[in-house]
Short mmCIF file of C-alpha atoms and ligand atoms in Angstrom, two decimals:
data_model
loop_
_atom_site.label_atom_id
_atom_site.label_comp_id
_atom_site.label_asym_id
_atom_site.label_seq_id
_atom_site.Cartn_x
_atom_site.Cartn_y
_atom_site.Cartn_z
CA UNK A 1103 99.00 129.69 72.78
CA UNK A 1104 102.06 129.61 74.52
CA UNK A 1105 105.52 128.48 72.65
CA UNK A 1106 106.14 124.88 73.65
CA UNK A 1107 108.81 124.76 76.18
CA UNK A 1108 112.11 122.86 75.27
CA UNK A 1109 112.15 120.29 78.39
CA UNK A 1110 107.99 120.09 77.40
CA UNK A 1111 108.53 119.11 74.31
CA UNK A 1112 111.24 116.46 74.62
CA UNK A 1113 108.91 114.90 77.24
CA UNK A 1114 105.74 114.92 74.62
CA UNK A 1115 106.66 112.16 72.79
CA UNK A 1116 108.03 109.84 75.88
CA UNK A 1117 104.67 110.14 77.63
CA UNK A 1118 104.40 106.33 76.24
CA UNK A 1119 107.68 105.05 77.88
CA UNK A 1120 106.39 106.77 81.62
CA UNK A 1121 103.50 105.07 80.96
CA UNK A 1122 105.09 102.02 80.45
CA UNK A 1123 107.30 102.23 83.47
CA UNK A 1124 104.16 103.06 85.19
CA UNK A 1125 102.11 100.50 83.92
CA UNK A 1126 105.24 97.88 85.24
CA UNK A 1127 105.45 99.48 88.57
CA UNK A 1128 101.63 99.23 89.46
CA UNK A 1129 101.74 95.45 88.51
CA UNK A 1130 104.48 95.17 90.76
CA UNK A 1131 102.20 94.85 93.94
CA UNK A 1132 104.23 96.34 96.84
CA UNK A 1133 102.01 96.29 100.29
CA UNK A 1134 104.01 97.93 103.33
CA UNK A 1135 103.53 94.70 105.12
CA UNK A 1136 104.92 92.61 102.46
CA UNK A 1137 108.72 93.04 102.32
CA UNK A 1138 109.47 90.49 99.66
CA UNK A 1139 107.23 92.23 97.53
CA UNK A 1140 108.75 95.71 97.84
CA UNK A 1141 112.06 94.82 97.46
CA UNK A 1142 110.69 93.49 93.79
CA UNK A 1143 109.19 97.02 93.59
CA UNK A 1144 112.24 98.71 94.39
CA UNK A 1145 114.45 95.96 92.51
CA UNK A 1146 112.17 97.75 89.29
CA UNK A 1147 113.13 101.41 90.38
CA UNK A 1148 116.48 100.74 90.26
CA UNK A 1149 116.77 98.97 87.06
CA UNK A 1150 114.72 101.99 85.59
CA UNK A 1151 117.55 104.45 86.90
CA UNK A 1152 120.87 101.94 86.13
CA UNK A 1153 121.53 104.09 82.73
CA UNK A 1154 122.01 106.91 84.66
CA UNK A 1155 122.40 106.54 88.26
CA UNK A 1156 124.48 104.52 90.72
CA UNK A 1157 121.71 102.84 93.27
CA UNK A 1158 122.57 100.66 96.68
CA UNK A 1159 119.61 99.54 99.36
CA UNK A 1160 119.83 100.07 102.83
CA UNK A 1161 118.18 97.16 105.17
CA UNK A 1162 114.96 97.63 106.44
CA UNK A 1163 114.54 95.79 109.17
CA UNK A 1164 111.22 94.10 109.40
CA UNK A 1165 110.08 95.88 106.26
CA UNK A 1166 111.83 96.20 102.54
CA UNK A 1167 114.76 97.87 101.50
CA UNK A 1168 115.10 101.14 101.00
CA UNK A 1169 116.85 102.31 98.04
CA UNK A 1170 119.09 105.41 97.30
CA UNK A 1171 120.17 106.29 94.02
CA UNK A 1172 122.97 109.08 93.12
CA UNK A 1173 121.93 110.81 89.41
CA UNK A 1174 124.71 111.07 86.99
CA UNK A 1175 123.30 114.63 85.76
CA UNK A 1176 125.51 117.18 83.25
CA UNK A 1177 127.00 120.36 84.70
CA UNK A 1178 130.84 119.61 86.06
CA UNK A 1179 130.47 122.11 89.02
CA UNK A 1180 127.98 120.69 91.90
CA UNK A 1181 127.69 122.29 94.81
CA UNK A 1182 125.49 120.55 97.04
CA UNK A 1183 122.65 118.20 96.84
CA UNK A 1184 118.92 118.21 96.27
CA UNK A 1185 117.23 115.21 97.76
CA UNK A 1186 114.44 113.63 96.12
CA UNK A 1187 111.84 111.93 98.36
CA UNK A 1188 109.72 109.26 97.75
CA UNK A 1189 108.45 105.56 99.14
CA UNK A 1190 107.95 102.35 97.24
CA UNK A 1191 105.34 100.77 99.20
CA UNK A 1192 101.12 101.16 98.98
CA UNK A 1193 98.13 100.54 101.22
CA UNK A 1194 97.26 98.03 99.05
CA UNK A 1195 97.36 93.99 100.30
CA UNK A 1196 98.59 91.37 97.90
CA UNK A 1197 95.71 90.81 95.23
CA UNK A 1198 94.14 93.93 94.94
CA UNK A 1199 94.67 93.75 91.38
CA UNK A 1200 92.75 91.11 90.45
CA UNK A 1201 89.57 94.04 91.50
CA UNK A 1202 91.23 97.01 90.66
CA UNK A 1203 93.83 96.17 87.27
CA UNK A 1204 95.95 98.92 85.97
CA UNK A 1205 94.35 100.12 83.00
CA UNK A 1206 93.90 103.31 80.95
CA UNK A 1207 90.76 104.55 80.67
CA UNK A 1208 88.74 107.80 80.62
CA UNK A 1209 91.71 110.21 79.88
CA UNK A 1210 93.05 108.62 83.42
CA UNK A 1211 95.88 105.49 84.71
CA UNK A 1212 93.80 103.46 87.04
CA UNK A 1213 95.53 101.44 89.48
CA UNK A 1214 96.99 100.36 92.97
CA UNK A 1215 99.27 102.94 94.01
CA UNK A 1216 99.32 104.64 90.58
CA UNK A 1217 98.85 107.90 92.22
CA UNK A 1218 100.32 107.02 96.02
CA UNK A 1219 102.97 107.35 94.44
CA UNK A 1220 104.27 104.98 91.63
CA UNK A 1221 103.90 107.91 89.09
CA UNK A 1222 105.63 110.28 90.90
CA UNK A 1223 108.66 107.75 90.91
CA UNK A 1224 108.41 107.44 87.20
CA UNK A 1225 108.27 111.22 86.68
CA UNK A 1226 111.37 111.58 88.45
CA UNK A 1227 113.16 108.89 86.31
CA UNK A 1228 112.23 110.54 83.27
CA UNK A 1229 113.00 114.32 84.25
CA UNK A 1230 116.12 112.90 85.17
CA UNK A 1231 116.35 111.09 81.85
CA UNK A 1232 115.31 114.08 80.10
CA UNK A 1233 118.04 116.54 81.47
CA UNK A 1234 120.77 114.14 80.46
CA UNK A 1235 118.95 113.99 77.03
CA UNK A 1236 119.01 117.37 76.32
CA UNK A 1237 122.22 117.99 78.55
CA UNK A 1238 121.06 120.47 80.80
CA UNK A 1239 123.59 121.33 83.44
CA UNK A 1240 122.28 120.85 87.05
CA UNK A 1241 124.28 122.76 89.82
CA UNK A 1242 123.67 120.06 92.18
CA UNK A 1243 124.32 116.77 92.87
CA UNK A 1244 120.68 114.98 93.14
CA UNK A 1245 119.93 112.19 95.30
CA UNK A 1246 116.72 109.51 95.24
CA UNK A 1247 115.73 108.18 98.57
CA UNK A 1248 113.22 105.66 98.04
CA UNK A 1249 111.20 104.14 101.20
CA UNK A 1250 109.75 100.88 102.04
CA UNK A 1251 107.50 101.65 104.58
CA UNK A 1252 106.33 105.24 104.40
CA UNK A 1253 102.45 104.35 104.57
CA UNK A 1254 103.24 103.01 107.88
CA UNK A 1255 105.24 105.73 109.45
CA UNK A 1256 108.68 105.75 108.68
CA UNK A 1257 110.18 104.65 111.48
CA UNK A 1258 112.68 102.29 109.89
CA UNK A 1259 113.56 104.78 107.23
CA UNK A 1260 113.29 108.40 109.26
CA UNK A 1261 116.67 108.26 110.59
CA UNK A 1262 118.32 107.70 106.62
CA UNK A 1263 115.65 110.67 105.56
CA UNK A 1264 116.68 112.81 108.63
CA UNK A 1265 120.67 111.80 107.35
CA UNK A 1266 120.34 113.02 103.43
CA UNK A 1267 118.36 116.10 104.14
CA UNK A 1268 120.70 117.30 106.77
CA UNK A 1269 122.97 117.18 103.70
CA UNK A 1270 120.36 118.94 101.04
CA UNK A 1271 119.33 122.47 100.64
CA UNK A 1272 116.64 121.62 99.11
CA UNK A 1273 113.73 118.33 99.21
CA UNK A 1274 111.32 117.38 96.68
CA UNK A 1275 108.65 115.08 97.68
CA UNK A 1276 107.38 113.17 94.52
CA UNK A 1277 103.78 112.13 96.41
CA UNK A 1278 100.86 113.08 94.49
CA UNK A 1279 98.92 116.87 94.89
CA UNK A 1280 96.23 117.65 95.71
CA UNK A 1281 93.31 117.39 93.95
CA UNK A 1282 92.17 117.45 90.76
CA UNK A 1283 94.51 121.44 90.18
CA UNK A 1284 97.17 119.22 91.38
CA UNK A 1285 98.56 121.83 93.57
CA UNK A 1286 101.68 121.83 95.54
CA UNK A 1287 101.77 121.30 99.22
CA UNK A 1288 103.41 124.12 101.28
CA UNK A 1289 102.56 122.39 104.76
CA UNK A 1290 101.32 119.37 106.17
CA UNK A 1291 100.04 118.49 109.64
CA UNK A 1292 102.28 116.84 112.25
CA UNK A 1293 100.81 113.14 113.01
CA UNK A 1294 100.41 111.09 115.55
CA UNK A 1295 98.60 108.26 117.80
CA UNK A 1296 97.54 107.78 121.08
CA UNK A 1297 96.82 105.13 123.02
CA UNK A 1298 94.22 105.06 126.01
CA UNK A 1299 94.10 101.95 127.64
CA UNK A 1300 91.94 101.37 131.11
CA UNK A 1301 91.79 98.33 133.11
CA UNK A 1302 88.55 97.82 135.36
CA UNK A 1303 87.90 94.91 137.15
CA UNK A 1304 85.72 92.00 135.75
CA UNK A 1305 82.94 90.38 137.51
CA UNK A 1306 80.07 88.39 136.36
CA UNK A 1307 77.19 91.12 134.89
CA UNK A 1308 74.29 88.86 136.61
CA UNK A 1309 75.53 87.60 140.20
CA UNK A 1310 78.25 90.14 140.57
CA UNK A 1311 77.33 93.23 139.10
CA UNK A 1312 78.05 95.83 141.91
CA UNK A 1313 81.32 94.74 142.08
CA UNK A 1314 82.61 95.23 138.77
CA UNK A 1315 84.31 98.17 137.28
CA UNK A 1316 83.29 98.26 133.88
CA UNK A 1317 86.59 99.29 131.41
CA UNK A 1318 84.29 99.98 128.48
CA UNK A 1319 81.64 102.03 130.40
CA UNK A 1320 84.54 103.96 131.16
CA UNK A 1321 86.39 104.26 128.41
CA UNK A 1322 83.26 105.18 126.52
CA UNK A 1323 83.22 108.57 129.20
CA UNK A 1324 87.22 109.43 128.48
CA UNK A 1325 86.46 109.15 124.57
CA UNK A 1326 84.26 112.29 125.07
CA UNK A 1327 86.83 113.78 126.99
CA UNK A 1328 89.21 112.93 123.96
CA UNK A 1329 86.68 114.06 121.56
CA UNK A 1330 86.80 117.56 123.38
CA UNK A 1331 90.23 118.01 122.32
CA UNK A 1332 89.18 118.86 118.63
CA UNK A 1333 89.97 122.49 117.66
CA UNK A 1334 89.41 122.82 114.19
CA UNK A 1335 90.08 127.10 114.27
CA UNK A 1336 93.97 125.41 115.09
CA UNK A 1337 93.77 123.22 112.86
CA UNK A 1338 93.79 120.04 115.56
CA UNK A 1339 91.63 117.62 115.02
CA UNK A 1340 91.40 114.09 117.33
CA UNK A 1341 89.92 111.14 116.24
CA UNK A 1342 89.11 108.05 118.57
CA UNK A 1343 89.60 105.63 115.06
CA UNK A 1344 89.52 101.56 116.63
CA UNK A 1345 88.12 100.57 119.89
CA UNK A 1346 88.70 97.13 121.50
CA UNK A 1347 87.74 95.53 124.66
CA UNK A 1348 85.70 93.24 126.80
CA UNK A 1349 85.32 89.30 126.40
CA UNK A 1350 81.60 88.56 126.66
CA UNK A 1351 78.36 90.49 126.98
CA UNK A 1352 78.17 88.91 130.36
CA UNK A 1353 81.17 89.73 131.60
CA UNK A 1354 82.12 93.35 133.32
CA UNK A 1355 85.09 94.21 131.24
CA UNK A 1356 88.59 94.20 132.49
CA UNK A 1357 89.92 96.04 129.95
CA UNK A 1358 89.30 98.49 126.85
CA UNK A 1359 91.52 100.15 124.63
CA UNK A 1360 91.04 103.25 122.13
CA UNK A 1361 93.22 104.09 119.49
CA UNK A 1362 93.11 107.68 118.55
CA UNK A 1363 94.79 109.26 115.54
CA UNK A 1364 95.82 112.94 116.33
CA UNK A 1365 96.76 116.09 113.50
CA UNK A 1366 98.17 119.67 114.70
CA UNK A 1367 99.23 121.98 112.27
CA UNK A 1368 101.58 123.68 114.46
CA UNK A 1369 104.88 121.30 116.51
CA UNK A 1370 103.78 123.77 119.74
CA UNK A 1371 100.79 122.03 120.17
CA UNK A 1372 102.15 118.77 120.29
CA UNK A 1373 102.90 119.11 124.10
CA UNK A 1374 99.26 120.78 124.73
CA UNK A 1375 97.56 117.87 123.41
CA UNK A 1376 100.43 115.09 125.36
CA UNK A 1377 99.13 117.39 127.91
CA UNK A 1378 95.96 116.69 127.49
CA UNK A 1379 96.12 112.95 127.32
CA UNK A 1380 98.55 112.30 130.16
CA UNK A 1381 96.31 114.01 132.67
CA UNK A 1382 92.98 111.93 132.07
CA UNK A 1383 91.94 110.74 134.76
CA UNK A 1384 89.14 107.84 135.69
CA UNK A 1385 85.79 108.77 136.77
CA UNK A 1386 85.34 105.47 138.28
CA UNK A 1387 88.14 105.79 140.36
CA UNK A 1388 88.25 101.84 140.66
CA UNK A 1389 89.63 102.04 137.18
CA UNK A 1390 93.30 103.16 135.97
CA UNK A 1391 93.74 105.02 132.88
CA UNK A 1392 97.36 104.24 130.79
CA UNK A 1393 98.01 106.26 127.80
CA UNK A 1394 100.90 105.47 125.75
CA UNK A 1395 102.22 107.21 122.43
CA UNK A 1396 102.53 110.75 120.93
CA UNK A 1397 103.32 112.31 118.07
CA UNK A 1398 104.85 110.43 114.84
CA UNK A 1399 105.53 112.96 112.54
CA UNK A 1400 106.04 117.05 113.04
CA UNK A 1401 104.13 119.32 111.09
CA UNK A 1402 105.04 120.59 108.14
CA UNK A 1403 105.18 123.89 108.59
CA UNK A 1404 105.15 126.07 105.63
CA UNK A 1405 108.33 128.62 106.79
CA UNK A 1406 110.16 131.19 104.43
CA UNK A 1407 112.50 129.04 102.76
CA UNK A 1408 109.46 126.38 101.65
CA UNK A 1409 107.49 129.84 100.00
CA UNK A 1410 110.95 130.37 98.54
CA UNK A 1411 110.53 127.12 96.70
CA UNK A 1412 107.12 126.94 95.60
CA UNK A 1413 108.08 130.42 94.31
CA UNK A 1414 110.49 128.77 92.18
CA UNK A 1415 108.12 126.08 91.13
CA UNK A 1416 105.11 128.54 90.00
CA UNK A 1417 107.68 130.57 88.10
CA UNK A 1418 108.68 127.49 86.00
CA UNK A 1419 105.39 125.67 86.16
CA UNK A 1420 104.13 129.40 84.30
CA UNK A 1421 106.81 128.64 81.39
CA UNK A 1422 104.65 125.35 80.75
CA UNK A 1423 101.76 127.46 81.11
CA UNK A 1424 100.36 125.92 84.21
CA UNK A 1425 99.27 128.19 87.28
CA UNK A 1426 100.03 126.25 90.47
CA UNK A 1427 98.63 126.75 93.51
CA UNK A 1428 99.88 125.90 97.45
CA UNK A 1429 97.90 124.05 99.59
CA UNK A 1430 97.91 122.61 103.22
CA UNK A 1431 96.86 119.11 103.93
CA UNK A 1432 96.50 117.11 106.99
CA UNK A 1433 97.94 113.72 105.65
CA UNK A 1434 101.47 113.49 106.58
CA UNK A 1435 104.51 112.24 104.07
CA UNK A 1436 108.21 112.10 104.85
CA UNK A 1437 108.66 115.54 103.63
CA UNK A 1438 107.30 116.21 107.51
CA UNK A 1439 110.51 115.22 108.46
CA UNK A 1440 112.95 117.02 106.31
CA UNK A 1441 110.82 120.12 106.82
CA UNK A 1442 110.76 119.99 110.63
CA UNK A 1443 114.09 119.97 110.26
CA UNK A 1444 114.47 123.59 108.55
CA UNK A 1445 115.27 121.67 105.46
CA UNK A 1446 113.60 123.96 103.09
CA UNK A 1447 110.94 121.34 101.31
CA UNK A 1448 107.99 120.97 98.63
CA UNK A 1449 105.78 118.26 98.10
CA UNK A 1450 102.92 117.35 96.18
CA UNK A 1451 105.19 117.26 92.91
CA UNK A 1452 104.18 113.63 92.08
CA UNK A 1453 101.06 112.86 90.03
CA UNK A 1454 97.41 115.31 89.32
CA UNK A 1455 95.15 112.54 90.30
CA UNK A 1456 92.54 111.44 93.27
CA UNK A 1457 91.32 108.56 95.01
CA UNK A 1458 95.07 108.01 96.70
CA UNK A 1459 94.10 104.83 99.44
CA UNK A 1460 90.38 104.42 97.76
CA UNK A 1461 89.33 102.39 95.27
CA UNK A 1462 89.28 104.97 92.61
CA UNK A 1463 92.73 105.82 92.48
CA UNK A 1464 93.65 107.13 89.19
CA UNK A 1465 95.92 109.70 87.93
CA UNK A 1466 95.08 112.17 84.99
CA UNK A 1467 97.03 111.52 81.59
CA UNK A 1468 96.79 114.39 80.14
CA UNK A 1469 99.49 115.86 83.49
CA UNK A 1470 101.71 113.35 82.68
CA UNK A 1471 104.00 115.61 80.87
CA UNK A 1472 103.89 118.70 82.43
CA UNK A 1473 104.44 116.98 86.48
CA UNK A 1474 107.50 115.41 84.65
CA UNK A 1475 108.43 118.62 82.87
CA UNK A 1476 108.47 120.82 85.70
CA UNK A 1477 110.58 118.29 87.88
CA UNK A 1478 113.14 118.32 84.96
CA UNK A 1479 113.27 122.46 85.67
CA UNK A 1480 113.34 122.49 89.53
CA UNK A 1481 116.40 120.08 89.25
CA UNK A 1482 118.11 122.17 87.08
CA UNK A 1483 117.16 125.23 89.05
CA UNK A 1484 119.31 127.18 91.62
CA UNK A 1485 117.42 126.44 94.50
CA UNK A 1486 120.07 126.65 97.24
CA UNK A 1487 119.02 129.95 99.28
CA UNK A 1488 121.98 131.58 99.80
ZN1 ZN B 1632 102.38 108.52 99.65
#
């Protein structure tokens, strides 16, 4: 049996309160697509930090605010910043809880979002909580970025991410790990979406057949084409997700469109599969082929100063007597960003859970403590690189 750790065992006793706050944030339905309702999410998140941190929002756009919040931490010298990462919307629409309520059950938090990544929000509340509790200095100043529209790429809030890492020599990504180890995630894959669009030329399928130029019938061709893009030794896979197109079974089809989500594990590939996609070209040649879009976010690739950190993490997550592990996944996060950037960056620190976008999302009580736990250490770590 290992000697409880100090940070550990000041967080024992609190599990209740992170429940709580997680328990409030999960009822707080927050779909990307529903701005109102994030800002109430993140209206939550900053109430939950006031005591200790000094939050503002930064516009949106279309979607909800995003929310930044400076920790008041002990330690008078700083030098730097660490930023925390994390996003404040779900995949889940308004309602989903009437199905699917929060609720505690089976050693496990069930719940919209619980895991993707409510949790991971509340864990970093409470390590911060925690280090001011027991007055731990921090060398750093640490800084909360909150997002409203992660789950639907980032675009509104990638330039303020890109902004506060460039300033950080360090990220922590507070979405969930992987699987039920909960291990840490050294690299992601870059992500991205094409669209193929072709135009044929309609005519009516019974009087006019020969002189149609069927979009479908040749979109259906290019989509094997597409599908022969897949390398899974590289780690890129291609996937033709939605097709659209035609008007009537009667009708030749003027048009058909495929959307296709793309993942490469390494940026380099990014222009062999643009490649790839730009030069399609129609086998009917009365059709036109237009492709349009590329890749959203880089891969995350797992460089020296990223081992550095999970280094740090395993050595701390050992004094609370858990063995983490690395992994690689292919779902992308905003820590894609930072990391692309050189920014040295883990992820995976949130919740030890599954189900993240299914219906059995649910995060694991009994990892309550130590997730939070080893937060509170990696913010009170060194973890500049110099
Ligand atoms: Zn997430």
């Amino acid at each position: 049996m290992i000697p409880a750790d100090p940070i550990l065992a000041h967080v024992r006793p609190r599990q209740p309160a992170i429940v709580a706050l997680i328990k409030e944030l999960v009822e707080c339905e927050s779909p990307t697509d529903a701005p109102a309702a994030v800002n109430r999410a993140m209206d939550l998140i900053a109430t939950a930090a006031a005591p200790f941190a000094r939050c503002k929002t930064v516009p949106g756009g279309k979607f909800g605010k995003h929310l930044l919040c400076e920790m008041q931490l002990p330690g008078r010298r700083k030098s730097g910043q660490v930023l925390a990462l994390g996003h404040g919307d779900t995949v889940w629409p308004m309602g989903t809880l009437r199905a699917m309520p929060f609720r505690e059950a089976d050693g496990r938090l069930w719940g919209p979002g619980v895991l993707d990544m409510k949790a991971g929000i509340a864990f970093f509340l409470f390590a911060v909580q925690t280090l001011r509790d027991l007055e731990i200095a921090v060398p750093h100043k640490v800084l909360l970025q909150v997002n409203s529209e992660e789950e639907l790429g980032s675009e509104s809030s990638r330039a303020l991410t890109e902004k506060n890492a460039a300033r950080s020599h360090a990220v922590l990504v507070l979405e969930p790990g992987t699987g039920l180890g909960g291990k840490l995630k050294t690299a992601r894959k870059g992500v991205g979406d094409f669209n193929v669009t072709v135009r044929g030329k309609a005519s009516h399928a019974g009087v006019d057949f020969e002189s149609g130029a069927s979009a479908i019938v040749e979109l259906a061709r290019q989509i094997e084409r597409i599908a022969g893009f897949v390398d899974l030794k590289r780690g890129i896979t291609v996937n033709p997700g939605v097709i659209s197109g035609g008007t009537r079974s009667n009708v030749i089809a003027a048009e058909a469109t495929a959307e296709v989500d793309i993942r490469i594990r390494r940026l380099k590939d990014a222009a062999v599969l643009e490649r790839k996609f730009r030069s399609l070209r129609p086998i009917d040649r009365r059709c036109t082929i237009e492709v349009t879009g590329g890749l959203n976010r880089p891969p995350m690739e797992r460089t020296a100063g990223i081992v550095r950190l999970f280094r740090i993490a395993k050595g701390l997550g050992r004094e609370l007597g858990i063995e983490l592990e690395e992994s690689l996944t292919g779902g992308g996060s905003d820590g894609n960003f930072t990391a692309a950037m050189g920014v040295p960056t883990l992820d995976g620190l949130g919740a030890v859970g599954e189900g993240a976008h299914a219906a059995n999302e649910s995060i694991l009580v009994n990892r309550i403590a130590d997730r939070t736990a080893l937060l509170a250490k990696l913010l009170a770590a060194p973890l500049a690189s110099d």
